[in-house]
Amino acid sequence: MPQFRPIQISDNVFWVGAIDWELANFHGYATERGSTYNAYLVLADKITLIDTVKKPFVREMMGRINSVVHPSRIDYIVSNHSEMDHTGALPEVLDIIQPERIFASGKGVETINAHFHNDMEIQSVKDGDTLDLGNMNLSFLDAKMVHWPDSMFTYLDRDRILFTNDAFGMHLATAERFDDEIDDWILHHEAKTYFANILWPFAPSVGKVLEKVGKFENPIDIIAPDHGPVWRTKVKWILDLYHEWVEHKTANKAVVVYDTMWQSTALMARAIGEGLLSGGMEIKLMPLSRCTRSSIAKEALDAKMLVIGSPNLNSNLFPTIADILTYLQGLKPRKHKIYGASFGSYGWSPAAAKKVEKMLEEMNVEIVADPLQIKYVPDDTALSKCFEYGSEIAVKALGINIDG
Ligand code: FEO
């Protein structure tokens, strides 16, 4: 009796991964809808497993494999990426399967050995290498820094599938395995959130790999990533979206991120938001009481402006603001142009908004106005000042854009 069922994704390939319905946090990335760890079994003369799963999911993956072939019949394992969500199960899987050979990129070999310290014999492959599986072939494409130094893609010629590891993936736990079985809004939302939180810092490397995929001489009917659905009807759609994100096409949108102690900074945020709107910007007000780091990163990805509000706490930033700025500093590529400003309420020592400004400058955000700081609770005059500030920074950012 099967325990976990495989899903056939093409003539010769089965999905044998795992669904993580519980995942809420992927190293700081809030995963609203869980995730999947996709692994694929290629039924060639030389039966090959492409990638594995996170360690706690080994029984689920082996259960699915068992429903297709006896694990001892697997000849090869290919590891496209060594991060633990794809290799955590590898040592146990090797004990069970005892494959003839394991393949990874040169950096993948190094990293897997640095993770597990058990002297696995892994054969390194490089860009353009081909692996003969008897009645079909795999070939390898270097995908360095998408998003680790070891990352690579693998192409199966017979079924025209590109296995892309993290690229084109999303954190989405569903029983459905294909793009056409999932609502378009969810696909777009989760793919964009994934790109912003995992791949945005490496946009130049992603661009190079997109170029390589564009010039690839073989047809690609299916993109099979290691998280989320398999792309079989929207291959062009997801490639086009990646081009857009890599090229950093921005909307006339300001993301206003703030936290508040006694509602003064929140009141300022709302008035600044009204001003931004009057100056021609769309706005997203994102209070940290409700918004996760990953949802903010998603909105920041195509924003023209980042406007950050922090109350003063002991002459310093509010800790939640330091947290989100640290997170965004790690994500935003320096070459991606974003305009910025900062604000906040203070009692006797106006330091926070200035510190925010410094952190924005460190991430190469172009500051369009001095920080706006209001003592204690904003009165009507102060709120009008906030409105004007919002309007002015919007016009300035849009004007700067128009003038080039
Ligand atoms: Fe899904 Fe970079 O691991």
CSV table of C-alpha atoms and ligand atoms in Angstrom, one decimal:
chain,number,residue,atom,x,y,z
A,1,MET,CA,0.0,0.0,0.0
A,2,PRO,CA,1.4,3.4,-0.9
A,3,GLN,CA,2.0,5.9,2.0
A,4,PHE,CA,2.9,8.8,-0.2
A,5,ARG,CA,2.1,9.0,-3.8
A,6,PRO,CA,4.4,10.3,-6.6
A,7,ILE,CA,3.1,12.6,-9.3
A,8,GLN,CA,4.1,12.0,-12.9
A,9,ILE,CA,5.2,15.3,-14.5
A,10,SER,CA,6.2,14.1,-17.9
A,11,ASP,CA,6.7,10.8,-19.8
A,12,ASN,CA,9.8,9.8,-17.9
A,13,VAL,CA,9.8,12.0,-14.7
A,14,PHE,CA,8.0,11.7,-11.4
A,15,TRP,CA,7.8,14.3,-8.7
A,16,VAL,CA,8.9,12.6,-5.5
A,17,GLY,CA,9.3,15.5,-3.1
A,18,ALA,CA,7.7,16.5,0.1
A,19,ILE,CA,5.1,19.1,1.2
A,20,ASP,CA,5.8,21.2,4.3
A,21,TRP,CA,2.4,22.2,5.4
A,22,GLU,CA,3.8,23.6,8.7
A,23,LEU,CA,6.6,25.9,7.6
A,24,ALA,CA,6.0,29.4,8.9
A,25,ASN,CA,9.5,30.8,8.9
A,26,PHE,CA,12.3,30.1,6.4
A,27,HIS,CA,15.4,31.7,7.9
A,28,GLY,CA,13.6,34.9,8.6
A,29,TYR,CA,11.2,34.8,5.6
A,30,ALA,CA,7.6,34.4,6.9
A,31,THR,CA,6.1,31.7,4.7
A,32,GLU,CA,2.3,32.4,4.7
A,33,ARG,CA,1.5,29.2,2.9
A,34,GLY,CA,4.2,26.6,3.9
A,35,SER,CA,6.5,25.2,1.2
A,36,THR,CA,7.5,22.2,-0.8
A,37,TYR,CA,10.8,20.5,-1.3
A,38,ASN,CA,10.7,19.1,-4.8
A,39,ALA,CA,12.8,16.1,-5.8
A,40,TYR,CA,12.4,14.4,-9.2
A,41,LEU,CA,13.0,10.9,-10.3
A,42,VAL,CA,14.1,10.4,-13.9
A,43,LEU,CA,13.2,6.9,-15.2
A,44,ALA,CA,16.0,6.5,-17.7
A,45,ASP,CA,18.2,3.5,-18.3
A,46,LYS,CA,20.3,5.0,-15.6
A,47,ILE,CA,17.6,5.9,-13.0
A,48,THR,CA,18.5,9.3,-11.6
A,49,LEU,CA,17.2,11.3,-8.6
A,50,ILE,CA,17.5,15.1,-8.9
A,51,ASP,CA,17.8,16.8,-5.6
A,52,THR,CA,16.5,15.5,-2.2
A,53,VAL,CA,14.5,17.1,0.6
A,54,LYS,CA,14.9,18.7,4.1
A,55,LYS,CA,16.0,16.1,6.6
A,56,PRO,CA,12.7,15.6,8.5
A,57,PHE,CA,11.0,14.8,5.2
A,58,VAL,CA,13.1,11.8,4.1
A,59,ARG,CA,10.4,9.2,4.8
A,60,GLU,CA,7.9,11.1,2.7
A,61,MET,CA,10.3,11.3,-0.2
A,62,MET,CA,11.4,7.6,0.1
A,63,GLY,CA,7.7,6.7,0.3
A,64,ARG,CA,7.0,8.4,-3.0
A,65,ILE,CA,10.1,6.9,-4.6
A,66,ASN,CA,9.1,3.4,-3.4
A,67,SER,CA,5.8,3.8,-5.2
A,68,VAL,CA,7.7,4.1,-8.5
A,69,VAL,CA,10.9,2.0,-8.2
A,70,HIS,CA,12.7,0.1,-5.5
A,71,PRO,CA,15.2,2.7,-4.2
A,72,SER,CA,18.1,0.3,-4.8
A,73,ARG,CA,17.5,0.6,-8.6
A,74,ILE,CA,18.5,4.3,-8.5
A,75,ASP,CA,21.9,4.7,-10.2
A,76,TYR,CA,22.6,8.4,-9.9
A,77,ILE,CA,21.8,11.3,-7.7
A,78,VAL,CA,22.3,14.9,-9.0
A,79,SER,CA,22.4,17.7,-6.4
A,80,ASN,CA,21.7,21.1,-8.0
A,81,HIS,CA,22.1,23.1,-4.8
A,82,SER,CA,23.6,22.2,-1.4
A,83,GLU,CA,21.4,24.3,0.9
A,84,MET,CA,20.0,22.0,3.6
A,85,ASP,CA,16.4,22.1,2.4
A,86,HIS,CA,17.6,20.1,-0.6
A,87,THR,CA,20.5,18.1,0.9
A,88,GLY,CA,19.5,17.6,4.5
A,89,ALA,CA,18.2,14.2,3.7
A,90,LEU,CA,21.2,13.3,1.5
A,91,PRO,CA,23.3,11.3,4.0
A,92,GLU,CA,20.3,9.1,4.9
A,93,VAL,CA,19.2,8.8,1.3
A,94,LEU,CA,22.7,7.6,0.3
A,95,ASP,CA,22.7,4.9,3.0
A,96,ILE,CA,19.4,3.6,1.6
A,97,ILE,CA,20.0,4.0,-2.1
A,98,GLN,CA,23.7,3.3,-2.4
A,99,PRO,CA,23.9,5.0,-5.8
A,100,GLU,CA,26.6,4.3,-8.3
A,101,ARG,CA,27.5,8.0,-8.6
A,102,ILE,CA,26.6,11.4,-7.2
A,103,PHE,CA,27.0,14.6,-9.2
A,104,ALA,CA,27.2,18.3,-8.1
A,105,SER,CA,28.9,21.5,-9.2
A,106,GLY,CA,32.5,22.0,-8.0
A,107,LYS,CA,31.3,24.3,-5.3
A,108,GLY,CA,28.5,21.9,-4.5
A,109,VAL,CA,31.0,19.1,-3.8
A,110,GLU,CA,32.8,21.5,-1.4
A,111,THR,CA,29.7,22.6,0.3
A,112,ILE,CA,28.1,19.2,0.7
A,113,ASN,CA,31.3,17.9,2.3
A,114,ALA,CA,31.5,21.0,4.5
A,115,HIS,CA,28.0,20.3,5.7
A,116,PHE,CA,28.2,16.6,6.4
A,117,HIS,CA,31.9,15.8,6.9
A,118,ASN,CA,31.5,12.2,5.8
A,119,ASP,CA,33.7,12.2,2.7
A,120,MET,CA,31.0,11.5,0.2
A,121,GLU,CA,32.5,10.7,-3.1
A,122,ILE,CA,30.8,13.3,-5.4
A,123,GLN,CA,31.8,13.9,-9.0
A,124,SER,CA,31.9,17.5,-9.9
A,125,VAL,CA,30.3,18.7,-13.2
A,126,LYS,CA,30.6,22.0,-14.9
A,127,ASP,CA,28.7,24.2,-17.3
A,128,GLY,CA,28.0,22.4,-20.6
A,129,ASP,CA,28.9,18.9,-19.3
A,130,THR,CA,26.5,16.1,-20.4
A,131,LEU,CA,25.7,12.9,-18.5
A,132,ASP,CA,24.6,9.9,-20.6
A,133,LEU,CA,21.7,8.1,-18.9
A,134,GLY,CA,21.6,5.4,-21.7
A,135,ASN,CA,18.4,6.3,-23.5
A,136,MET,CA,18.5,10.1,-22.7
A,137,ASN,CA,20.9,12.7,-21.5
A,138,LEU,CA,21.2,15.3,-18.8
A,139,SER,CA,23.2,18.4,-19.3
A,140,PHE,CA,24.3,21.0,-16.7
A,141,LEU,CA,24.2,24.8,-16.6
A,142,ASP,CA,26.2,26.8,-14.2
A,143,ALA,CA,23.8,29.0,-12.2
A,144,LYS,CA,26.4,30.5,-9.8
A,145,MET,CA,24.9,32.9,-7.2
A,146,VAL,CA,21.4,32.0,-8.0
A,147,HIS,CA,21.5,32.0,-5.1
A,148,TRP,CA,24.5,30.2,-3.7
A,149,PRO,CA,28.0,29.7,-5.3
A,150,ASP,CA,27.2,26.1,-5.9
A,151,SER,CA,23.8,26.5,-7.7
A,152,MET,CA,23.3,24.8,-11.0
A,153,PHE,CA,20.5,23.8,-13.4
A,154,THR,CA,20.1,20.4,-15.0
A,155,TYR,CA,18.4,19.8,-18.4
A,156,LEU,CA,16.7,16.5,-19.5
A,157,ASP,CA,16.7,16.4,-23.3
A,158,ARG,CA,14.1,13.6,-23.8
A,159,ASP,CA,11.4,15.4,-21.8
A,160,ARG,CA,12.6,19.0,-22.4
A,161,ILE,CA,12.7,19.8,-18.7
A,162,LEU,CA,14.9,22.3,-17.0
A,163,PHE,CA,15.4,21.6,-13.3
A,164,THR,CA,16.2,24.9,-11.8
A,165,ASN,CA,16.4,24.4,-8.1
A,166,ASP,CA,15.5,27.6,-6.2
A,167,ALA,CA,15.1,29.7,-9.3
A,168,PHE,CA,11.4,30.1,-10.4
A,169,GLY,CA,10.3,28.6,-7.2
A,170,MET,CA,8.0,29.7,-4.4
A,171,HIS,CA,7.1,28.8,-0.9
A,172,LEU,CA,3.7,27.3,-1.4
A,173,ALA,CA,2.4,24.1,0.2
A,174,THR,CA,-0.4,22.6,-2.0
A,175,ALA,CA,-1.5,19.2,-3.1
A,176,GLU,CA,-1.5,20.6,-6.7
A,177,ARG,CA,1.8,20.2,-8.5
A,178,PHE,CA,1.3,22.3,-11.7
A,179,ASP,CA,1.1,26.0,-12.5
A,180,ASP,CA,-2.3,25.6,-14.3
A,181,GLU,CA,-3.9,24.1,-11.2
A,182,ILE,CA,-3.2,27.1,-9.0
A,183,ASP,CA,-4.8,30.6,-9.0
A,184,ASP,CA,-2.8,33.2,-11.0
A,185,TRP,CA,-2.9,35.7,-8.2
A,186,ILE,CA,-1.3,33.3,-5.7
A,187,LEU,CA,1.3,32.2,-8.3
A,188,HIS,CA,2.3,35.9,-8.9
A,189,HIS,CA,2.2,36.8,-5.2
A,190,GLU,CA,4.3,33.9,-4.0
A,191,ALA,CA,6.8,33.9,-6.9
A,192,LYS,CA,7.4,37.6,-6.4
A,193,THR,CA,7.7,37.2,-2.6
A,194,TYR,CA,10.2,34.4,-3.2
A,195,PHE,CA,12.2,36.5,-5.7
A,196,ALA,CA,12.3,39.5,-3.4
A,197,ASN,CA,13.4,37.5,-0.3
A,198,ILE,CA,15.8,35.0,-1.8
A,199,LEU,CA,17.0,36.2,-5.2
A,200,TRP,CA,16.8,40.0,-5.2
A,201,PRO,CA,20.4,40.5,-3.8
A,202,PHE,CA,21.7,38.3,-6.7
A,203,ALA,CA,19.7,40.1,-9.5
A,204,PRO,CA,22.8,40.6,-11.7
A,205,SER,CA,23.6,36.8,-11.5
A,206,VAL,CA,20.0,36.0,-12.1
A,207,GLY,CA,20.1,38.2,-15.2
A,208,LYS,CA,23.2,36.4,-16.5
A,209,VAL,CA,21.4,33.0,-16.0
A,210,LEU,CA,18.3,34.3,-17.7
A,211,GLU,CA,20.4,35.3,-20.7
A,212,LYS,CA,22.0,31.9,-20.8
A,213,VAL,CA,18.5,30.2,-20.6
A,214,GLY,CA,17.3,32.6,-23.4
A,215,LYS,CA,20.2,31.4,-25.6
A,216,PHE,CA,19.9,27.7,-24.7
A,217,GLU,CA,19.8,25.8,-27.9
A,218,ASN,CA,17.3,23.1,-26.7
A,219,PRO,CA,13.6,23.6,-26.2
A,220,ILE,CA,12.3,24.0,-22.7
A,221,ASP,CA,8.7,22.7,-22.3
A,222,ILE,CA,8.8,22.5,-18.5
A,223,ILE,CA,10.6,24.3,-15.7
A,224,ALA,CA,10.8,22.2,-12.6
A,225,PRO,CA,12.0,24.2,-9.6
A,226,ASP,CA,12.6,22.8,-6.1
A,227,HIS,CA,9.9,24.8,-4.4
A,228,GLY,CA,6.3,25.2,-5.4
A,229,PRO,CA,4.6,24.2,-8.7
A,230,VAL,CA,6.1,22.8,-11.9
A,231,TRP,CA,5.8,25.3,-14.7
A,232,ARG,CA,4.2,23.6,-17.8
A,233,THR,CA,1.8,26.2,-19.1
A,234,LYS,CA,3.4,29.5,-17.9
A,235,VAL,CA,7.0,29.0,-18.8
A,236,LYS,CA,7.2,32.3,-20.7
A,237,TRP,CA,5.1,34.0,-18.1
A,238,ILE,CA,7.5,33.2,-15.2
A,239,LEU,CA,10.6,34.0,-17.4
A,240,ASP,CA,9.1,37.4,-18.3
A,241,LEU,CA,8.4,38.2,-14.7
A,242,TYR,CA,12.0,37.3,-13.8
A,243,HIS,CA,13.2,39.7,-16.5
A,244,GLU,CA,11.0,42.4,-15.0
A,245,TRP,CA,12.3,41.9,-11.5
A,246,VAL,CA,16.0,41.6,-12.5
A,247,GLU,CA,15.7,44.8,-14.5
A,248,HIS,CA,14.1,46.5,-11.5
A,249,LYS,CA,11.1,48.0,-13.2
A,250,THR,CA,9.5,50.2,-10.6
A,251,ALA,CA,6.0,51.5,-10.1
A,252,ASN,CA,5.3,55.0,-8.8
A,253,LYS,CA,4.8,53.5,-5.4
A,254,ALA,CA,6.1,54.5,-2.0
A,255,VAL,CA,6.3,51.9,0.7
A,256,VAL,CA,5.9,53.5,4.1
A,257,VAL,CA,7.2,51.2,6.8
A,258,TYR,CA,6.8,52.3,10.4
A,259,ASP,CA,6.4,51.3,14.0
A,260,THR,CA,5.0,53.4,16.9
A,261,MET,CA,5.2,53.7,20.6
A,262,TRP,CA,2.2,56.0,21.5
A,263,GLN,CA,0.7,56.4,18.0
A,264,SER,CA,2.5,59.6,17.2
A,265,THR,CA,4.7,58.1,14.5
A,266,ALA,CA,1.7,56.1,13.2
A,267,LEU,CA,-0.3,59.4,12.9
A,268,MET,CA,2.7,61.0,11.1
A,269,ALA,CA,2.8,58.0,8.8
A,270,ARG,CA,-0.8,58.3,7.8
A,271,ALA,CA,-0.5,62.1,7.2
A,272,ILE,CA,2.7,61.6,5.2
A,273,GLY,CA,0.9,58.8,3.2
A,274,GLU,CA,-1.9,61.3,2.3
A,275,GLY,CA,0.7,63.7,1.2
A,276,LEU,CA,2.5,61.1,-1.0
A,277,LEU,CA,-0.8,60.3,-2.6
A,278,SER,CA,-1.4,64.0,-3.3
A,279,GLY,CA,2.1,64.2,-4.9
A,280,GLY,CA,1.2,61.4,-7.3
A,281,MET,CA,2.6,58.3,-5.6
A,282,GLU,CA,0.7,55.1,-4.9
A,283,ILE,CA,1.2,54.1,-1.3
A,284,LYS,CA,1.6,51.0,0.8
A,285,LEU,CA,1.5,51.8,4.5
A,286,MET,CA,3.2,48.8,6.2
A,287,PRO,CA,3.0,49.0,10.1
A,288,LEU,CA,5.4,46.5,11.6
A,289,SER,CA,2.7,45.5,14.1
A,290,ARG,CA,1.1,43.7,11.2
A,291,CYS,CA,3.5,43.3,8.3
A,292,THR,CA,6.2,40.7,8.0
A,293,ARG,CA,9.8,41.3,6.7
A,294,SER,CA,9.0,39.2,3.7
A,295,SER,CA,5.8,41.0,2.8
A,296,ILE,CA,7.7,44.3,3.0
A,297,ALA,CA,10.6,43.0,0.8
A,298,LYS,CA,8.0,42.0,-1.8
A,299,GLU,CA,6.5,45.5,-1.9
A,300,ALA,CA,10.0,47.1,-1.8
A,301,LEU,CA,11.0,45.1,-4.9
A,302,ASP,CA,9.2,47.4,-7.3
A,303,ALA,CA,8.8,50.5,-5.2
A,304,LYS,CA,10.2,53.9,-6.3
A,305,MET,CA,10.4,55.1,-2.7
A,306,LEU,CA,11.1,53.7,0.8
A,307,VAL,CA,9.8,56.0,3.6
A,308,ILE,CA,10.7,54.7,7.0
A,309,GLY,CA,9.2,56.0,10.3
A,310,SER,CA,10.8,55.2,13.7
A,311,PRO,CA,9.9,56.5,17.1
A,312,ASN,CA,12.9,57.3,19.4
A,313,LEU,CA,13.7,54.8,22.1
A,314,ASN,CA,16.5,55.7,24.4
A,315,SER,CA,18.0,58.0,21.7
A,316,ASN,CA,18.0,55.1,19.3
A,317,LEU,CA,16.0,53.4,16.6
A,318,PHE,CA,13.0,51.4,17.6
A,319,PRO,CA,14.3,47.7,17.5
A,320,THR,CA,11.7,46.6,15.0
A,321,ILE,CA,12.9,49.3,12.6
A,322,ALA,CA,16.5,48.3,13.0
A,323,ASP,CA,15.4,44.7,12.2
A,324,ILE,CA,13.6,45.5,8.9
A,325,LEU,CA,16.4,47.9,7.8
A,326,THR,CA,19.0,45.2,8.5
A,327,TYR,CA,16.9,42.7,6.5
A,328,LEU,CA,16.4,45.1,3.6
A,329,GLN,CA,20.1,46.1,3.6
A,330,GLY,CA,20.9,42.5,2.9
A,331,LEU,CA,18.4,42.3,0.0
A,332,LYS,CA,18.6,45.4,-2.0
A,333,PRO,CA,21.3,45.4,-4.7
A,334,ARG,CA,23.3,48.6,-4.6
A,335,LYS,CA,22.7,49.3,-8.2
A,336,HIS,CA,18.9,49.2,-7.9
A,337,LYS,CA,17.7,52.8,-7.6
A,338,ILE,CA,15.2,53.6,-4.8
A,339,TYR,CA,14.5,57.0,-3.3
A,340,GLY,CA,14.0,57.4,0.4
A,341,ALA,CA,13.1,59.6,3.4
A,342,SER,CA,12.7,59.1,7.1
A,343,PHE,CA,10.5,60.5,9.9
A,344,GLY,CA,9.5,59.9,13.5
A,345,SER,CA,8.3,61.3,16.8
A,346,TYR,CA,10.6,62.0,19.7
A,347,GLY,CA,10.5,63.3,23.2
A,348,TRP,CA,13.8,65.0,24.0
A,349,SER,CA,16.5,63.4,21.9
A,350,PRO,CA,15.7,63.3,18.1
A,351,ALA,CA,18.1,60.6,16.9
A,352,ALA,CA,16.1,57.8,15.3
A,353,ALA,CA,15.1,59.3,12.0
A,354,LYS,CA,18.7,60.5,11.4
A,355,LYS,CA,19.9,56.9,12.1
A,356,VAL,CA,17.3,55.6,9.7
A,357,GLU,CA,18.6,58.0,7.1
A,358,LYS,CA,22.1,56.7,7.6
A,359,MET,CA,21.0,53.1,7.2
A,360,LEU,CA,19.1,54.0,4.0
A,361,GLU,CA,22.2,55.7,2.7
A,362,GLU,CA,24.3,52.6,3.5
A,363,MET,CA,22.0,50.6,1.2
A,364,ASN,CA,22.4,53.2,-1.6
A,365,VAL,CA,18.9,54.7,-1.2
A,366,GLU,CA,18.9,58.2,-2.6
A,367,ILE,CA,17.6,60.5,0.2
A,368,VAL,CA,15.3,63.2,-1.2
A,369,ALA,CA,14.7,65.2,2.0
A,370,ASP,CA,16.0,65.7,5.5
A,371,PRO,CA,14.3,63.6,8.2
A,372,LEU,CA,11.1,64.9,9.5
A,373,GLN,CA,10.9,64.7,13.3
A,374,ILE,CA,8.1,65.9,15.5
A,375,LYS,CA,8.3,66.5,19.2
A,376,TYR,CA,5.9,64.2,21.2
A,377,VAL,CA,2.3,64.2,19.8
A,378,PRO,CA,1.8,65.9,16.4
A,379,ASP,CA,-0.8,68.7,16.6
A,380,ASP,CA,-2.8,70.0,13.5
A,381,THR,CA,0.1,72.2,12.4
A,382,ALA,CA,2.6,69.2,12.6
A,383,LEU,CA,0.2,67.0,10.7
A,384,SER,CA,-0.1,69.5,7.9
A,385,LYS,CA,3.7,69.6,7.9
A,386,CYS,CA,3.7,65.8,7.5
A,387,PHE,CA,1.2,66.1,4.6
A,388,GLU,CA,3.4,68.6,2.9
A,389,TYR,CA,6.5,66.5,3.5
A,390,GLY,CA,4.8,63.5,1.9
A,391,SER,CA,3.7,65.6,-1.1
A,392,GLU,CA,7.1,67.2,-1.5
A,393,ILE,CA,9.1,63.9,-1.4
A,394,ALA,CA,6.7,62.3,-3.9
A,395,VAL,CA,7.1,65.2,-6.3
A,396,LYS,CA,10.8,65.2,-5.8
A,397,ALA,CA,11.2,61.4,-6.4
A,398,LEU,CA,8.9,61.5,-9.4
A,399,GLY,CA,10.6,64.7,-10.7
A,400,ILE,CA,14.1,63.2,-10.3
A,401,ASN,CA,12.8,60.2,-12.3
A,402,ILE,CA,11.4,62.4,-15.1
A,403,ASP,CA,14.6,64.4,-15.3
A,404,GLY,CA,16.7,61.2,-15.3
B,1,FEO,FE1,15.7,26.1,-1.4
B,1,FEO,FE2,18.6,27.8,-1.4
B,1,FEO,O1,17.4,26.5,-0.9
